[in-house]
Each structure stands twice: as C-alpha cells, then as structure tokens.
CSV table of C-alpha atoms in Angstrom, one decimal:
chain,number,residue,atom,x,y,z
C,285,UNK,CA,0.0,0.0,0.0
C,286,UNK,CA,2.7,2.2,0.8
C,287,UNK,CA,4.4,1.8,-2.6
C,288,UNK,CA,1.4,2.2,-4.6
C,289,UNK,CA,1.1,5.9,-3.0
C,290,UNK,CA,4.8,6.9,-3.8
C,291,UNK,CA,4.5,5.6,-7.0
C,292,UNK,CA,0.9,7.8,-7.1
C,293,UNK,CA,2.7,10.9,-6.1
C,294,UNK,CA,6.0,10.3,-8.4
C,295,UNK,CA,3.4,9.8,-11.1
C,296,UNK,CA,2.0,13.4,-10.3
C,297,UNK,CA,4.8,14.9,-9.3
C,298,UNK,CA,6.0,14.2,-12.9
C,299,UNK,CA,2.9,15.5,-14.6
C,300,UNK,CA,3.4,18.3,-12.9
C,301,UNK,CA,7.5,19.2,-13.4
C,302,UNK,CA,6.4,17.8,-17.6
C,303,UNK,CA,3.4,20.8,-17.6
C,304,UNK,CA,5.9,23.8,-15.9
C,305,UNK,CA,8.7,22.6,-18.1
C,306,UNK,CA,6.4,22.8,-21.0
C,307,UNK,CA,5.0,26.3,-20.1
C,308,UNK,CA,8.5,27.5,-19.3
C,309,UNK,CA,9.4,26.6,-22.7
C,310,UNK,CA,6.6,27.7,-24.4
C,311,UNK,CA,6.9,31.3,-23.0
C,312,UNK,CA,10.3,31.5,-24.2
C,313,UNK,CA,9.4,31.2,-27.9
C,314,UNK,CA,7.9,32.8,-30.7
C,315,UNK,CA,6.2,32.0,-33.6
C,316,UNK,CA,5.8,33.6,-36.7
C,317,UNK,CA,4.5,32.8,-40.4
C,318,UNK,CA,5.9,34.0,-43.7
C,319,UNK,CA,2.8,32.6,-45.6
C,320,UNK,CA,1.9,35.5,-47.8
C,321,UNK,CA,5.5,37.2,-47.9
C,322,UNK,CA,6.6,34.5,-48.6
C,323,UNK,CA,6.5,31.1,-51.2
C,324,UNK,CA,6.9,27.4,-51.0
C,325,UNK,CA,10.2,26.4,-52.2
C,326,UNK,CA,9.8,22.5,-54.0
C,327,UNK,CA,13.4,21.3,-55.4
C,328,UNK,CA,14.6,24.3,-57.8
C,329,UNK,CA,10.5,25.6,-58.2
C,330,UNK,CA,9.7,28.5,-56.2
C,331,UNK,CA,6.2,28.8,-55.6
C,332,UNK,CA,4.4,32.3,-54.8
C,333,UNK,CA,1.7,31.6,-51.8
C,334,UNK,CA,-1.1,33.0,-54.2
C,335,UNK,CA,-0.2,30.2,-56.6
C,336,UNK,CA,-0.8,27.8,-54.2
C,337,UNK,CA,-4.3,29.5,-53.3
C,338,UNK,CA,-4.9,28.7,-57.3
C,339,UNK,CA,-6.2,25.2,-57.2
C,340,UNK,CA,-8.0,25.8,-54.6
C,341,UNK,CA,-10.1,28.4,-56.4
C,342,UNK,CA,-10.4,25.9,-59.5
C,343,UNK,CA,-11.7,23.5,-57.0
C,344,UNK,CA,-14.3,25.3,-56.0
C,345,UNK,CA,-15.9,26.4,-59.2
C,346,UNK,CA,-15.5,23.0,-60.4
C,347,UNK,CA,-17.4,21.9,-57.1
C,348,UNK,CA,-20.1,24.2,-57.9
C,349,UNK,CA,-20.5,22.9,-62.0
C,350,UNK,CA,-20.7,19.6,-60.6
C,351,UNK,CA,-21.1,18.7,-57.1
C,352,UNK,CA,-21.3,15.1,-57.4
C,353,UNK,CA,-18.3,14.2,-59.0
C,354,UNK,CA,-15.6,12.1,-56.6
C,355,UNK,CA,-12.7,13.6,-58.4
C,356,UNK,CA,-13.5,16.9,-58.2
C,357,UNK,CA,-14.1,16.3,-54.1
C,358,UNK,CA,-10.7,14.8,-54.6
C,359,UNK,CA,-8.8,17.9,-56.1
C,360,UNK,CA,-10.5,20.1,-53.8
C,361,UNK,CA,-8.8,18.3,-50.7
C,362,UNK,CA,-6.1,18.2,-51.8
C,363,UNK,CA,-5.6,21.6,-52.9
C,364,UNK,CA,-6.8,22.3,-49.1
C,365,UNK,CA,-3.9,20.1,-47.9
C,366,UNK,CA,-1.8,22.1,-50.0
C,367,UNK,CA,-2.7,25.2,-48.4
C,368,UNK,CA,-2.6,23.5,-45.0
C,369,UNK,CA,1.4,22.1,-45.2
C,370,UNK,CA,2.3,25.4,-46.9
C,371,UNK,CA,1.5,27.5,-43.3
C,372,UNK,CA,3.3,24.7,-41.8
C,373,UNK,CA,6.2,24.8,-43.6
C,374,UNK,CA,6.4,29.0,-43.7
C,375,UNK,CA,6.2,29.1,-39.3
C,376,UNK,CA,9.4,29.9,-37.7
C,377,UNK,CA,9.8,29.4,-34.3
C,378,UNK,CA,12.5,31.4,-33.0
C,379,UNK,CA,14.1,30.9,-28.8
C,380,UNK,CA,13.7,33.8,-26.8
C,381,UNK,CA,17.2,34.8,-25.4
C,382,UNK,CA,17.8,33.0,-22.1
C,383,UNK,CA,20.4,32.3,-19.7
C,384,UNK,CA,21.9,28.8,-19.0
C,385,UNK,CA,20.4,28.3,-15.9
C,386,UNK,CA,17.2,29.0,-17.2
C,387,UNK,CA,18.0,26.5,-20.3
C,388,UNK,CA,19.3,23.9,-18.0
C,389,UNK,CA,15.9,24.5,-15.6
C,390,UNK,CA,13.6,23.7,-19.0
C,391,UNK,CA,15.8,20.9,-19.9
C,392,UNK,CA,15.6,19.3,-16.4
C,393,UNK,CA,11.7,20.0,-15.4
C,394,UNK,CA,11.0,18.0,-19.4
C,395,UNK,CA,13.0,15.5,-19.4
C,396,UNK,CA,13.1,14.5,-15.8
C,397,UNK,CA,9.3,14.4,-15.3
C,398,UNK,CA,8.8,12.6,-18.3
C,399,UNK,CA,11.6,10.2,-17.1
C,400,UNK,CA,9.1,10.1,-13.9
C,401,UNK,CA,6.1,9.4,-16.0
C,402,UNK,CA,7.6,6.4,-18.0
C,403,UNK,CA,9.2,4.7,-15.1
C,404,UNK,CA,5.5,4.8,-13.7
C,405,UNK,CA,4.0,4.0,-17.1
C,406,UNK,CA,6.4,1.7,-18.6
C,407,UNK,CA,7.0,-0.4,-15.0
C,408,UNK,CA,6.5,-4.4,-15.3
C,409,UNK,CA,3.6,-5.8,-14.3
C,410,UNK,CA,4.5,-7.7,-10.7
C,411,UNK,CA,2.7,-11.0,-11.5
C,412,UNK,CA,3.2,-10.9,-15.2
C,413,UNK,CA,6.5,-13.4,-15.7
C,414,UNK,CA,5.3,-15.6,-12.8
C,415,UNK,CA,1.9,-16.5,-15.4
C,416,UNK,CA,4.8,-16.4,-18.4
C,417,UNK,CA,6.1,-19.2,-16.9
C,418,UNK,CA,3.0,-21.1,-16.1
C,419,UNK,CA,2.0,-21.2,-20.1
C,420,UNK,CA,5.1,-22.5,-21.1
C-alpha cells in the first residue's frame, strides 16, 4: 500500500514538473509565419503563396459545375492540404534569449518528469513473468 502511494505521487509529481517545463518553454518562444511574404520552395521551383491558393479556387468552381463528382471532391482536398502544409512549412519558431540556468531549468523539469512518467508508465507488471512461466 505504501508503494502504490509513492509511486501515485512520483506519477504526479511528474505530470506536474512535464506541464511547468512545458509552459516554461513555451513562453520563451515565438512563432511567426511567412505565408503571404513569402513562397513554397519545392526542389529548384519556387512557388508564390497566391499560386498555391490557385487550385483551390479551381476546385471550387468546379465543385459548384458539378457537385457530385468524386474527383473533383478529390482535387478540392487536396488543394486544401496544400494550403494546410504550406503555413506549416512557412512558421518559424524562433528561442527567446535566455540564460543557461534558465536552459538547463527547461531541460531538467522535461526530461526528468517525463523520465518520472515512464518509469510509472512503462513499469512491469509484478505478477506478469510468474503467469509467463506457467503457459510454457
């Protein structure tokens, strides 16, 4: 009985170092998007973020000619994917400037309370090998 408590509390106590180490981090950055300053790049083809917006706008008068059609449902998600992994790829995240300590104090409340979480999580079952044993 004892054990299961300790192993309660180092199961919160990790939750709780994972979450401030987390928001710690997550103050410290920024995020920005290029999307319309900027272009897709694909190999040696730069793309214009307008151009990608072009397909989609096809899609959608072709949706209105002929609403039924599979292929034209098709086109029309994927141009919306298109639009979709074209933010993604134009964010920047960019680290505030911090001190070492401060680094190492991120670094330590992440990794260590999700070390505390998987030791919990990822902890044999007790009577598990001794049932192992009895199949074989």
């Amino acid at each position: 009985m004892k054990n299961e408590k300790n192993e309660l509390l180092e199961f919160l106590g990790g939750i709780a170092m994972l979450a401030v180490g987390l928001y710690w981090f997550s103050i410290n950055v920024s995020v920005t998007s290029g999307f319309f300053s900027s272009g897709i790049r694909l190999g040696f083809l730069n793309l214009n973020s307008g151009v990608v917006i072009v397909p989609f706008i096809i899609a959608v008068i072709l949706i209105f000619m002929k609403p039924e059609s599979f292929g034209r449902k098709l086109f029309l998600g994927i141009s919306i994917l298109l639009i979709i992994a074209s933010v993604i790829y134009t964010t920047r995240f960019h680290l505030a400037p911090m001190s070492l300590f401060e680094w190492a104090g991120i670094l330590v409340l992440i990794f260590g309370g999700l070390a505390l979480v998987c030791k919990i999580l990822f902890k044999p079952v007790p009577g598990k090998k001794d049932k192992d044993k009895d199949k074989k």
